[in-house]
mmCIF file of C-alpha atoms in Angstrom:
data_model
loop_
_atom_site.group_PDB
_atom_site.id
_atom_site.type_symbol
_atom_site.label_atom_id
_atom_site.label_comp_id
_atom_site.label_asym_id
_atom_site.label_seq_id
_atom_site.Cartn_x
_atom_site.Cartn_y
_atom_site.Cartn_z
ATOM 1 C CA MET N 22 144.861 94.317 84.243
ATOM 2 C CA ASP N 23 147.796 94.244 81.957
ATOM 3 C CA HIS N 24 146.630 94.177 78.640
ATOM 4 C CA PRO N 25 148.861 96.526 76.793
ATOM 5 C CA ALA N 26 145.866 99.296 74.852
ATOM 6 C CA TRP N 27 144.293 99.610 79.469
ATOM 7 C CA VAL N 28 147.961 100.064 80.517
ATOM 8 C CA HIS N 29 148.354 102.512 77.069
ATOM 9 C CA LEU N 30 144.768 104.379 77.951
ATOM 10 C CA LEU N 31 146.255 104.621 81.986
ATOM 11 C CA ASN N 32 149.878 106.292 80.719
ATOM 12 C CA LEU N 33 147.389 108.608 78.703
ATOM 13 C CA GLU N 34 144.997 109.574 82.078
ATOM 14 C CA ALA N 35 147.787 110.341 84.379
ATOM 15 C CA GLN N 36 149.132 112.683 81.218
ATOM 16 C CA TYR N 37 146.216 114.052 81.256
ATOM 17 C CA ARG N 38 145.148 114.835 84.761
ATOM 18 C CA GLU N 39 148.208 116.120 84.760
ATOM 19 C CA GLY N 40 147.694 117.992 81.880
ATOM 20 C CA LEU N 41 144.843 119.211 83.442
ATOM 21 C CA THR N 42 146.853 121.855 86.708
ATOM 22 C CA ARG N 43 148.559 123.535 83.223
ATOM 23 C CA ILE N 44 145.927 123.736 80.979
ATOM 24 C CA HIS N 45 146.843 128.064 80.341
ATOM 25 C CA GLU N 46 150.461 126.545 79.769
ATOM 26 C CA ILE N 47 149.616 124.439 77.286
ATOM 27 C CA PRO N 48 148.657 125.331 72.789
ATOM 28 C CA THR N 49 145.855 124.746 72.274
ATOM 29 C CA ARG N 50 146.324 122.904 68.941
ATOM 30 C CA GLU N 51 148.608 120.800 71.108
ATOM 31 C CA TRP N 52 146.307 119.684 73.570
ATOM 32 C CA ASN N 53 143.413 119.302 71.244
ATOM 33 C CA ALA N 54 145.600 116.462 69.777
ATOM 34 C CA PHE N 55 146.350 114.542 72.734
ATOM 35 C CA VAL N 56 142.956 114.587 74.049
ATOM 36 C CA ASP N 57 142.360 112.555 69.695
ATOM 37 C CA VAL N 58 145.158 110.605 71.166
ATOM 38 C CA LYS N 59 143.353 109.560 73.907
ATOM 39 C CA ASN N 60 139.950 109.777 72.270
ATOM 40 C CA ARG N 61 141.551 106.617 70.499
ATOM 41 C CA ALA N 62 143.026 104.732 73.011
ATOM 42 C CA THR N 63 139.741 104.478 74.181
ATOM 43 C CA ASP N 64 138.667 102.888 71.783
ATOM 44 C CA ALA N 65 140.331 100.646 71.368
ATOM 45 C CA VAL N 66 139.753 99.411 74.550
ATOM 46 C CA ARG N 67 135.860 99.111 73.670
ATOM 47 C CA ALA N 68 136.919 97.534 70.431
ATOM 48 C CA ASP N 69 138.112 94.152 72.915
ATOM 49 C CA SER N 70 135.071 92.727 74.210
ATOM 50 C CA ALA N 71 137.185 90.387 76.854
ATOM 51 C CA LEU N 72 138.624 93.747 78.172
ATOM 52 C CA LEU N 73 135.572 95.190 78.405
ATOM 53 C CA ALA N 74 134.377 92.472 80.442
ATOM 54 C CA ASP N 75 137.569 92.477 82.300
ATOM 55 C CA ILE N 76 136.096 96.661 83.379
ATOM 56 C CA ARG N 77 132.973 94.505 84.150
ATOM 57 C CA ARG N 78 134.354 92.375 86.785
ATOM 58 C CA ALA N 79 137.129 95.805 89.107
ATOM 59 C CA ALA N 80 134.102 98.292 88.671
ATOM 60 C CA LEU N 81 131.994 95.329 90.873
ATOM 61 C CA MET N 82 135.755 95.236 93.161
ATOM 62 C CA SER N 83 134.919 96.338 96.178
ATOM 63 C CA ASP N 84 138.525 98.132 96.932
ATOM 64 C CA ALA N 85 138.187 100.332 93.998
ATOM 65 C CA THR N 86 139.234 104.271 94.477
ATOM 66 C CA PRO N 87 137.237 107.031 92.963
ATOM 67 C CA ARG N 88 140.289 107.472 90.437
ATOM 68 C CA GLU N 89 139.314 103.165 89.558
ATOM 69 C CA LEU N 90 136.173 103.747 89.300
ATOM 70 C CA ALA N 91 135.144 107.288 87.257
ATOM 71 C CA LEU N 92 137.688 105.496 84.416
ATOM 72 C CA PHE N 93 135.898 102.450 84.518
ATOM 73 C CA HIS N 94 132.668 104.513 83.863
ATOM 74 C CA GLY N 95 134.343 106.538 81.288
ATOM 75 C CA VAL N 96 135.283 103.940 79.240
ATOM 76 C CA LEU N 97 131.625 101.678 79.404
ATOM 77 C CA THR N 98 128.840 105.095 79.547
ATOM 78 C CA GLY N 99 128.797 107.161 77.126
ATOM 79 C CA ALA N 100 127.320 105.930 74.572
ATOM 80 C CA VAL N 101 123.317 107.287 75.076
ATOM 81 C CA TRP N 102 125.141 110.831 74.159
ATOM 82 C CA GLU N 103 127.475 109.983 70.862
ATOM 83 C CA TYR N 104 124.843 108.042 69.326
ATOM 84 C CA GLN N 105 122.651 111.167 70.026
ATOM 85 C CA VAL N 106 125.536 113.057 67.944
ATOM 86 C CA LEU N 107 126.073 110.875 65.063
ATOM 87 C CA ARG N 108 122.575 109.893 64.737
ATOM 88 C CA ASP N 109 122.258 113.764 63.830
ATOM 89 C CA ALA N 110 125.853 113.894 61.636
ATOM 90 C CA HIS N 111 124.652 111.271 59.450
ATOM 91 C CA GLY N 112 121.057 110.993 59.446
ATOM 92 C CA ASP N 113 119.439 108.588 61.008
ATOM 93 C CA ASP N 114 115.824 106.865 61.235
ATOM 94 C CA PRO N 115 115.563 108.617 65.051
ATOM 95 C CA THR N 116 113.180 105.436 66.216
ATOM 96 C CA SER N 117 116.217 103.125 64.304
ATOM 97 C CA PHE N 118 119.003 102.693 66.837
ATOM 98 C CA GLU N 119 120.763 100.284 64.519
ATOM 99 C CA ARG N 120 123.613 102.331 65.398
ATOM 100 C CA LEU N 121 122.602 102.144 68.836
ATOM 101 C CA ARG N 122 123.380 98.895 68.995
ATOM 102 C CA ALA N 123 126.152 98.143 67.178
ATOM 103 C CA ASP N 124 128.779 99.926 70.053
ATOM 104 C CA PRO N 125 130.742 97.519 71.233
ATOM 105 C CA ARG N 126 129.932 98.804 75.106
ATOM 106 C CA LEU N 127 126.616 97.240 74.422
ATOM 107 C CA ARG N 128 126.447 95.432 71.476
ATOM 108 C CA ASP N 129 127.028 91.691 72.808
ATOM 109 C CA VAL N 130 123.323 92.438 75.214
ATOM 110 C CA GLY N 131 121.577 94.610 72.035
ATOM 111 C CA ASP N 132 118.875 92.390 71.349
ATOM 112 C CA GLU N 133 117.684 91.815 74.723
ATOM 113 C CA LEU N 134 117.055 95.300 75.683
ATOM 114 C CA ASN N 135 113.734 96.988 73.942
ATOM 115 C CA MET N 136 114.708 100.628 72.764
ATOM 116 C CA ARG N 137 111.882 103.829 71.715
ATOM 117 C CA LEU N 138 112.454 106.978 71.477
ATOM 118 C CA ALA N 139 111.179 109.119 74.315
ATOM 119 C CA VAL N 140 110.215 112.538 75.332
ATOM 120 C CA TYR N 141 112.021 113.566 78.498
ATOM 121 C CA LEU N 142 111.103 116.523 80.618
ATOM 122 C CA PRO N 143 113.190 117.277 82.937
ATOM 123 C CA GLU N 144 112.063 119.261 85.446
ATOM 124 C CA GLN N 145 114.070 122.976 86.367
ATOM 125 C CA HIS N 146 115.399 124.323 89.787
ATOM 126 C CA GLY N 147 115.995 128.113 90.088
ATOM 127 C CA SER N 148 114.041 128.658 87.168
ATOM 128 C CA GLU N 149 112.616 132.453 87.048
ATOM 129 C CA ASP N 150 108.371 132.589 87.526
ATOM 130 C CA VAL N 151 106.976 129.006 86.106
ATOM 131 C CA TYR N 152 103.786 130.999 86.587
ATOM 132 C CA ALA N 153 105.181 133.850 83.171
ATOM 133 C CA GLY N 154 103.793 132.370 80.406
ATOM 134 C CA GLU N 155 100.180 133.194 81.699
ATOM 135 C CA LEU N 156 100.892 137.221 80.623
ATOM 136 C CA TRP N 157 101.756 135.505 77.599
ATOM 137 C CA ASP N 158 100.749 137.646 75.011
ATOM 138 C CA ASP N 159 99.569 134.412 71.863
ATOM 139 C CA GLY N 160 96.423 136.698 70.164
ATOM 140 C CA ASP N 161 99.263 137.626 67.382
ATOM 141 C CA PRO N 162 100.288 133.983 65.468
ATOM 142 C CA GLY N 163 103.340 135.800 65.163
ATOM 143 C CA THR N 164 104.059 135.262 69.245
ATOM 144 C CA ALA N 165 102.006 132.466 69.929
ATOM 145 C CA LYS N 166 104.029 129.874 68.832
ATOM 146 C CA TRP N 167 106.358 131.447 71.221
ATOM 147 C CA ARG N 168 104.404 131.424 74.456
ATOM 148 C CA ASN N 169 105.159 128.194 77.088
ATOM 149 C CA LEU N 170 103.077 127.004 79.787
ATOM 150 C CA THR N 171 104.496 123.680 80.157
ATOM 151 C CA ARG N 172 105.325 122.781 83.444
ATOM 152 C CA VAL N 173 104.483 120.128 86.083
ATOM 153 C CA GLY N 174 102.762 120.341 89.040
ATOM 154 C CA GLY N 175 101.887 123.732 90.800
ATOM 155 C CA VAL N 176 97.718 124.998 88.845
ATOM 156 C CA PRO N 177 96.359 124.826 85.577
ATOM 157 C CA THR N 178 96.301 127.287 83.784
ATOM 158 C CA ARG N 179 92.139 128.340 83.927
ATOM 159 C CA VAL N 180 89.595 129.010 81.180
ATOM 160 C CA PRO N 181 86.210 129.932 81.457
ATOM 161 C CA GLY N 182 83.881 127.630 82.264
ATOM 162 C CA SER N 183 86.066 125.367 83.354
ATOM 163 C CA GLU N 184 87.425 124.365 87.768
ATOM 164 C CA ALA N 185 89.972 122.116 87.805
ATOM 165 C CA PRO N 186 88.694 118.320 89.105
ATOM 166 C CA ASP N 187 87.384 117.920 92.950
ATOM 167 C CA GLY N 188 89.850 115.637 94.346
ATOM 168 C CA LEU N 189 92.790 116.087 91.517
ATOM 169 C CA ALA N 190 96.622 116.916 92.094
ATOM 170 C CA LEU N 191 97.424 118.693 88.320
ATOM 171 C CA LEU N 192 100.520 116.689 88.194
ATOM 172 C CA ALA N 193 101.502 117.894 84.526
ATOM 173 C CA GLN N 194 100.354 120.163 82.316
ATOM 174 C CA ILE N 195 101.877 119.999 78.450
ATOM 175 C CA ASP N 196 101.710 123.255 75.776
ATOM 176 C CA PHE N 197 101.069 121.427 71.960
ATOM 177 C CA ALA N 198 102.088 124.757 70.743
ATOM 178 C CA ALA N 199 104.813 124.751 72.552
ATOM 179 C CA LEU N 200 106.308 121.108 71.816
ATOM 180 C CA ALA N 201 104.773 121.813 68.029
ATOM 181 C CA THR N 202 107.749 124.466 67.737
ATOM 182 C CA VAL N 203 109.911 122.776 68.860
ATOM 183 C CA ALA N 204 109.384 119.642 66.649
ATOM 184 C CA GLU N 205 110.150 122.246 64.039
ATOM 185 C CA HIS N 206 114.122 122.156 64.646
ATOM 186 C CA THR N 207 114.226 118.857 66.108
ATOM 187 C CA GLU N 208 113.836 116.327 63.862
ATOM 188 C CA ALA N 209 114.177 113.317 66.576
ATOM 189 C CA LEU N 210 110.228 114.756 68.314
ATOM 190 C CA ALA N 211 108.835 115.060 64.643
ATOM 191 C CA ALA N 212 109.523 111.898 64.166
ATOM 192 C CA LEU N 213 108.185 110.636 67.258
ATOM 193 C CA LEU N 214 104.994 113.155 66.591
ATOM 194 C CA ARG N 215 104.525 111.167 63.224
ATOM 195 C CA VAL N 216 104.133 107.929 65.051
ATOM 196 C CA HIS N 217 102.755 109.364 67.905
ATOM 197 C CA PRO N 218 100.281 112.481 66.577
ATOM 198 C CA LEU N 219 99.157 115.127 69.225
ATOM 199 C CA PRO N 220 97.222 118.302 68.133
ATOM 200 C CA PRO N 221 99.536 121.395 66.977
ATOM 201 C CA ASP N 222 97.915 123.247 69.919
ATOM 202 C CA GLY N 223 96.353 123.942 73.607
ATOM 203 C CA LEU N 224 97.365 122.064 76.550
ATOM 204 C CA LEU N 225 96.798 118.539 77.991
ATOM 205 C CA GLN N 226 95.542 118.422 81.837
ATOM 206 C CA VAL N 227 97.448 115.331 83.824
ATOM 207 C CA PHE N 228 95.494 114.440 87.088
ATOM 208 C CA HIS N 229 95.354 111.630 89.665
ATOM 209 C CA SER N 230 94.020 111.148 92.483
ATOM 210 C CA THR N 231 97.254 110.085 93.697
ATOM 211 C CA LEU N 232 95.390 107.519 95.927
ATOM 212 C CA GLY N 233 95.108 104.404 93.693
ATOM 213 C CA ASP N 234 95.185 103.218 90.374
ATOM 214 C CA SER N 235 93.059 101.142 88.025
ATOM 215 C CA ARG N 236 93.869 97.593 89.318
ATOM 216 C CA THR N 237 93.256 98.509 93.678
ATOM 217 C CA ASP N 238 90.084 101.514 91.993
ATOM 218 C CA PRO N 239 88.630 99.502 89.699
ATOM 219 C CA ASP N 240 85.291 101.361 90.286
ATOM 220 C CA ILE N 241 86.763 104.943 89.861
ATOM 221 C CA PRO N 242 87.878 105.783 85.948
ATOM 222 C CA GLY N 243 91.038 106.077 84.335
ATOM 223 C CA GLY N 244 91.507 104.497 88.124
ATOM 224 C CA GLY N 245 92.348 108.273 89.668
ATOM 225 C CA ALA N 246 93.638 109.700 87.218
ATOM 226 C CA ARG N 247 91.775 112.524 84.667
ATOM 227 C CA VAL N 248 93.591 113.988 81.199
ATOM 228 C CA ARG N 249 92.533 116.688 79.115
ATOM 229 C CA HIS N 250 92.618 118.311 75.992
ATOM 230 C CA VAL N 251 92.231 122.271 76.569
ATOM 231 C CA ALA N 252 91.407 123.436 73.477
ATOM 232 C CA GLU N 253 93.501 126.821 71.841
ATOM 233 C CA HIS N 254 90.928 128.666 71.901
ATOM 234 C CA ASP N 255 89.797 128.370 75.645
ATOM 235 C CA VAL N 256 94.256 128.879 76.051
ATOM 236 C CA ARG N 257 93.523 132.523 74.431
ATOM 237 C CA ALA N 258 91.115 133.293 76.244
ATOM 238 C CA ARG N 259 92.574 131.944 79.858
ATOM 239 C CA LEU N 260 92.210 133.404 83.415
ATOM 240 C CA PRO N 261 95.621 135.626 85.470
ATOM 241 C CA ILE N 262 96.719 133.288 88.227
ATOM 242 C CA ASP N 263 97.258 135.552 91.400
ATOM 243 C CA ASP N 264 99.341 134.762 93.195
ATOM 244 C CA ARG N 265 96.966 132.506 96.137
ATOM 245 C CA ASP N 266 95.556 130.755 92.686
ATOM 246 C CA ALA N 267 99.764 130.019 92.259
ATOM 247 C CA ASP N 268 100.257 128.983 95.547
ATOM 248 C CA GLY N 269 97.459 126.616 95.556
ATOM 249 C CA GLY N 270 98.917 123.471 93.900
ATOM 250 C CA ALA N 271 99.559 120.001 95.601
ATOM 251 C CA PHE N 272 102.735 119.312 94.590
ATOM 252 C CA PRO N 273 105.249 122.147 94.496
ATOM 253 C CA VAL N 274 105.382 123.836 90.511
ATOM 254 C CA PHE N 275 108.755 123.568 88.199
ATOM 255 C CA ALA N 276 109.538 124.784 84.443
ATOM 256 C CA VAL N 277 111.052 121.798 82.267
ATOM 257 C CA ASP N 278 113.800 120.729 79.189
ATOM 258 C CA ILE N 279 112.372 118.835 77.184
ATOM 259 C CA ALA N 280 114.856 116.465 75.604
ATOM 260 C CA VAL N 281 114.226 113.348 73.373
ATOM 261 C CA ILE N 282 116.013 110.314 73.973
ATOM 262 C CA PRO N 283 115.543 106.916 73.400
ATOM 263 C CA MET N 284 114.796 104.905 76.535
ATOM 264 C CA PHE N 285 115.876 101.783 78.051
ATOM 265 C CA HIS N 286 113.681 98.443 78.926
ATOM 266 C CA ALA N 287 116.111 95.093 79.191
ATOM 267 C CA MET N 288 113.302 91.975 77.488
ATOM 268 C CA PRO N 289 111.589 90.016 79.423
ATOM 269 C CA SER N 290 114.118 86.575 79.360
ATOM 270 C CA ALA N 291 116.826 89.078 78.794
ATOM 271 C CA SER N 292 119.962 88.280 80.826
ATOM 272 C CA ALA N 293 121.238 89.643 84.504
ATOM 273 C CA ASP N 294 124.556 91.467 82.193
ATOM 274 C CA ALA N 295 121.923 92.552 80.111
ATOM 275 C CA LEU N 296 118.910 94.102 83.008
ATOM 276 C CA ASP N 297 122.783 95.710 85.068
ATOM 277 C CA ARG N 298 123.983 97.256 81.456
ATOM 278 C CA GLY N 299 119.841 98.659 80.755
ATOM 279 C CA GLU N 300 119.665 99.461 84.122
ATOM 280 C CA LEU N 301 123.242 101.613 83.488
ATOM 281 C CA LEU N 302 121.419 102.561 79.982
ATOM 282 C CA GLN N 303 118.903 104.101 81.182
ATOM 283 C CA ARG N 304 120.404 106.424 84.104
ATOM 284 C CA GLU N 305 122.823 107.395 81.266
ATOM 285 C CA ALA N 306 119.825 108.782 79.239
ATOM 286 C CA ASN N 307 118.337 110.720 82.297
ATOM 287 C CA ARG N 308 121.805 112.475 82.846
ATOM 288 C CA PHE N 309 122.007 113.591 79.664
ATOM 289 C CA ALA N 310 118.547 114.644 79.403
ATOM 290 C CA ARG N 311 119.007 117.048 83.016
ATOM 291 C CA ASN N 312 121.924 118.026 81.378
ATOM 292 C CA GLY N 313 123.479 119.369 83.828
ATOM 293 C CA SER N 314 120.022 120.424 86.635
ATOM 294 C CA TYR N 315 121.241 117.650 88.815
ATOM 295 C CA PRO N 316 119.098 117.117 92.778
ATOM 296 C CA GLU N 317 121.177 118.042 95.285
ATOM 297 C CA HIS N 318 124.397 115.439 96.184
ATOM 298 C CA PHE N 319 124.296 114.246 93.420
ATOM 299 C CA ASP N 320 128.127 115.781 91.865
ATOM 300 C CA ALA N 321 129.271 114.346 94.976
ATOM 301 C CA GLU N 322 127.993 111.184 94.244
ATOM 302 C CA PHE N 323 129.198 111.123 91.184
ATOM 303 C CA ASP N 324 132.705 111.216 92.381
ATOM 304 C CA ARG N 325 132.309 108.175 94.813
ATOM 305 C CA ASN N 326 130.963 106.380 93.032
ATOM 306 C CA PRO N 327 129.651 107.553 89.345
ATOM 307 C CA PHE N 328 127.700 103.311 89.013
ATOM 308 C CA LEU N 329 125.843 104.703 92.243
ATOM 309 C CA ALA N 330 124.475 107.690 91.450
ATOM 310 C CA ASP N 331 121.802 108.764 90.385
ATOM 311 C CA ALA N 332 120.334 111.731 88.385
ATOM 312 C CA GLY N 333 117.016 110.884 88.753
ATOM 313 C CA ASP N 334 114.526 110.369 86.774
ATOM 314 C CA CYS N 335 112.101 113.145 84.193
ATOM 315 C CA VAL N 336 108.794 112.771 84.027
ATOM 316 C CA ARG N 337 108.634 111.255 79.783
ATOM 317 C CA LEU N 338 105.660 111.227 77.239
ATOM 318 C CA PHE N 339 105.529 107.509 75.165
ATOM 319 C CA GLY N 340 107.822 106.028 75.343
ATOM 320 C CA LEU N 341 109.016 102.573 77.565
ATOM 321 C CA PRO N 342 108.096 101.574 81.392
ATOM 322 C CA TYR N 343 110.640 102.160 83.565
ATOM 323 C CA THR N 344 113.469 99.873 82.742
ATOM 324 C CA SER N 345 112.978 98.547 86.807
ATOM 325 C CA PHE N 346 109.200 97.693 85.959
ATOM 326 C CA GLY N 347 107.236 95.787 82.949
ATOM 327 C CA VAL N 348 103.498 95.420 81.642
ATOM 328 C CA ASN N 349 102.780 91.603 83.338
ATOM 329 C CA VAL N 350 100.097 89.946 83.047
ATOM 330 C CA GLU N 351 97.121 91.143 85.412
ATOM 331 C CA ASP N 352 98.366 94.838 83.655
ATOM 332 C CA ALA N 353 97.970 93.558 80.334
ATOM 333 C CA LEU N 354 93.936 92.223 81.464
ATOM 334 C CA VAL N 355 92.946 95.772 82.982
ATOM 335 C CA LEU N 356 93.983 97.158 79.548
ATOM 336 C CA SER N 357 92.652 95.057 77.845
ATOM 337 C CA ALA N 358 88.866 95.724 79.267
ATOM 338 C CA ARG N 359 89.320 98.949 79.480
ATOM 339 C CA LEU N 360 90.598 100.183 76.696
ATOM 340 C CA PRO N 361 89.241 97.133 74.095
ATOM 341 C CA LEU N 362 91.434 98.191 70.752
ATOM 342 C CA ALA N 363 89.442 98.978 68.019
ATOM 343 C CA HIS N 364 90.824 97.351 64.869
ATOM 344 C CA PRO N 365 93.771 95.188 64.917
ATOM 345 C CA ASN N 366 96.372 97.932 63.908
ATOM 346 C CA ASP N 367 95.267 99.562 67.256
ATOM 347 C CA GLU N 368 97.649 100.029 70.507
ATOM 348 C CA HIS N 369 98.344 100.641 73.646
ATOM 349 C CA VAL N 370 100.168 103.516 74.531
ATOM 350 C CA LEU N 371 102.579 104.392 77.154
ATOM 351 C CA LEU N 372 101.170 108.822 77.137
ATOM 352 C CA ILE N 373 102.775 109.618 80.040
ATOM 353 C CA THR N 374 105.158 108.878 83.112
ATOM 354 C CA LEU N 375 105.614 110.620 85.602
ATOM 355 C CA PRO N 376 108.436 109.809 89.162
ATOM 356 C CA GLY N 377 107.928 109.898 92.158
ATOM 357 C CA GLU N 378 110.532 111.813 92.900
ATOM 358 C CA PRO N 379 111.489 114.206 93.647
ATOM 359 C CA VAL N 380 108.778 116.256 91.709
ATOM 360 C CA PHE N 381 105.795 114.636 93.677
ATOM 361 C CA GLU N 382 107.958 114.580 97.021
ATOM 362 C CA GLY N 383 107.147 110.014 97.203
ATOM 363 C CA VAL N 384 103.774 109.754 96.803
ATOM 364 C CA PHE N 385 104.306 106.976 94.770
ATOM 365 C CA GLY N 386 105.881 105.582 98.009
ATOM 366 C CA ASP N 387 109.245 104.188 97.217
ATOM 367 C CA GLY N 388 110.545 104.672 93.988
ATOM 368 C CA GLY N 389 107.331 104.978 92.930
ATOM 369 C CA HIS N 390 106.130 105.870 88.812
ATOM 370 C CA LEU N 391 102.394 106.461 87.937
ATOM 371 C CA GLU N 392 102.393 105.725 84.358
ATOM 372 C CA ILE N 393 98.694 106.325 82.214
ATOM 373 C CA TRP N 394 98.184 104.767 79.176
ATOM 374 C CA MET N 395 95.037 105.194 76.222
ATOM 375 C CA ARG N 396 95.072 103.447 73.169
ATOM 376 C CA GLN N 397 96.747 104.903 69.585
ATOM 377 C CA SER N 398 93.492 104.793 68.107
ATOM 378 C CA ASP N 399 92.383 107.574 70.498
ATOM 379 C CA LEU N 400 95.924 110.041 70.276
ATOM 380 C CA GLU N 401 94.990 109.659 66.338
ATOM 381 C CA ALA N 402 91.678 111.093 67.489
ATOM 382 C CA ALA N 403 92.750 113.479 70.222
ATOM 383 C CA HIS N 404 90.185 112.097 72.894
ATOM 384 C CA PHE N 405 91.975 111.702 76.232
ATOM 385 C CA ASP N 406 89.318 111.351 78.227
ATOM 386 C CA ASN N 407 89.461 107.489 78.201
ATOM 387 C CA VAL N 408 92.316 106.135 80.344
ATOM 388 C CA VAL N 409 93.736 103.628 82.746
ATOM 389 C CA SER N 410 96.915 104.400 85.259
ATOM 390 C CA PHE N 411 99.583 101.983 87.256
ATOM 391 C CA ILE N 412 101.122 102.518 89.965
ATOM 392 C CA ARG N 413 104.243 100.810 90.584
ATOM 393 C CA SER N 414 106.315 101.468 93.525
ATOM 394 C CA GLY N 415 109.411 99.466 94.308
#
């Protein structure tokens, strides 16, 4: 490509790489000024829709080198991260995506993409004792807000008079009090919880048989899913978890981080380009949510071809179905039959999505996910005992 803006960026990229080899010799002000020039050159490339289209085609060429792919990727991605920064800086409504749709990297397909906020819960590898929160002294209201019993996998918090459901594995446990504490300082989460209100405290425990769902096992409540809300007074009276209990989970246990980021899903009538762009945006969102806590070999895969490297999907509250799947006619019929809407303004809500990899050892099939749905009216009433589950695999 011999477009002047692209040639200029290539020259600056060469200078940038050379500068990195002697970064300690360059005055900070001089280096920062150069980076500003390079960023403006990148913006000039992104502003030219025809040039962006050429770059997308070049990125698909089999003879592109890793260095070329890295440069292509740097130009074509970054919209999710920049949107988050600009949204917070300008005080935008977190549930509105006008600024993101107007970004030059996706404005040509923006109207073909659904976007919705979700709470990403990426698992944290190498974290300290995940069950340490069980010993937290939450009898004092001043300290209770800092307790965190959220985890994926492992075993549930034990409370008097209640046992884990027979034959069902704990997939996730959400500490609502910890989530509410994060919402106090995170407007995006606060805005999402105004749309989909959750109890201010207690625990949400998500169990599933992992053997079927509401389509394959219609006679089993929830298709094998059970979601229960443990009241705060029971949580504060919880029983200790000893080493034998901790080793009894069906799946490995992980602490999680929290990130509130949009999800992306191409609309049913979307073009092939929009489908590809939606998947690229979702991969970017997953990578941003994980914030460096990536699966093994991800960095090496990213160095070879950043367009193919996958940081892995995360457990999510709310949002949209995963990009590769959607709510088809059969699913809609199941939802309508099992969860008839209570009033004209009621709707079906995707409560939680749980990817089979890496936490749940691929139990939902190749590239599979478990989705658990409920009614908005039940969510508002904190009634979690009536749900529908779908296992989706590639």
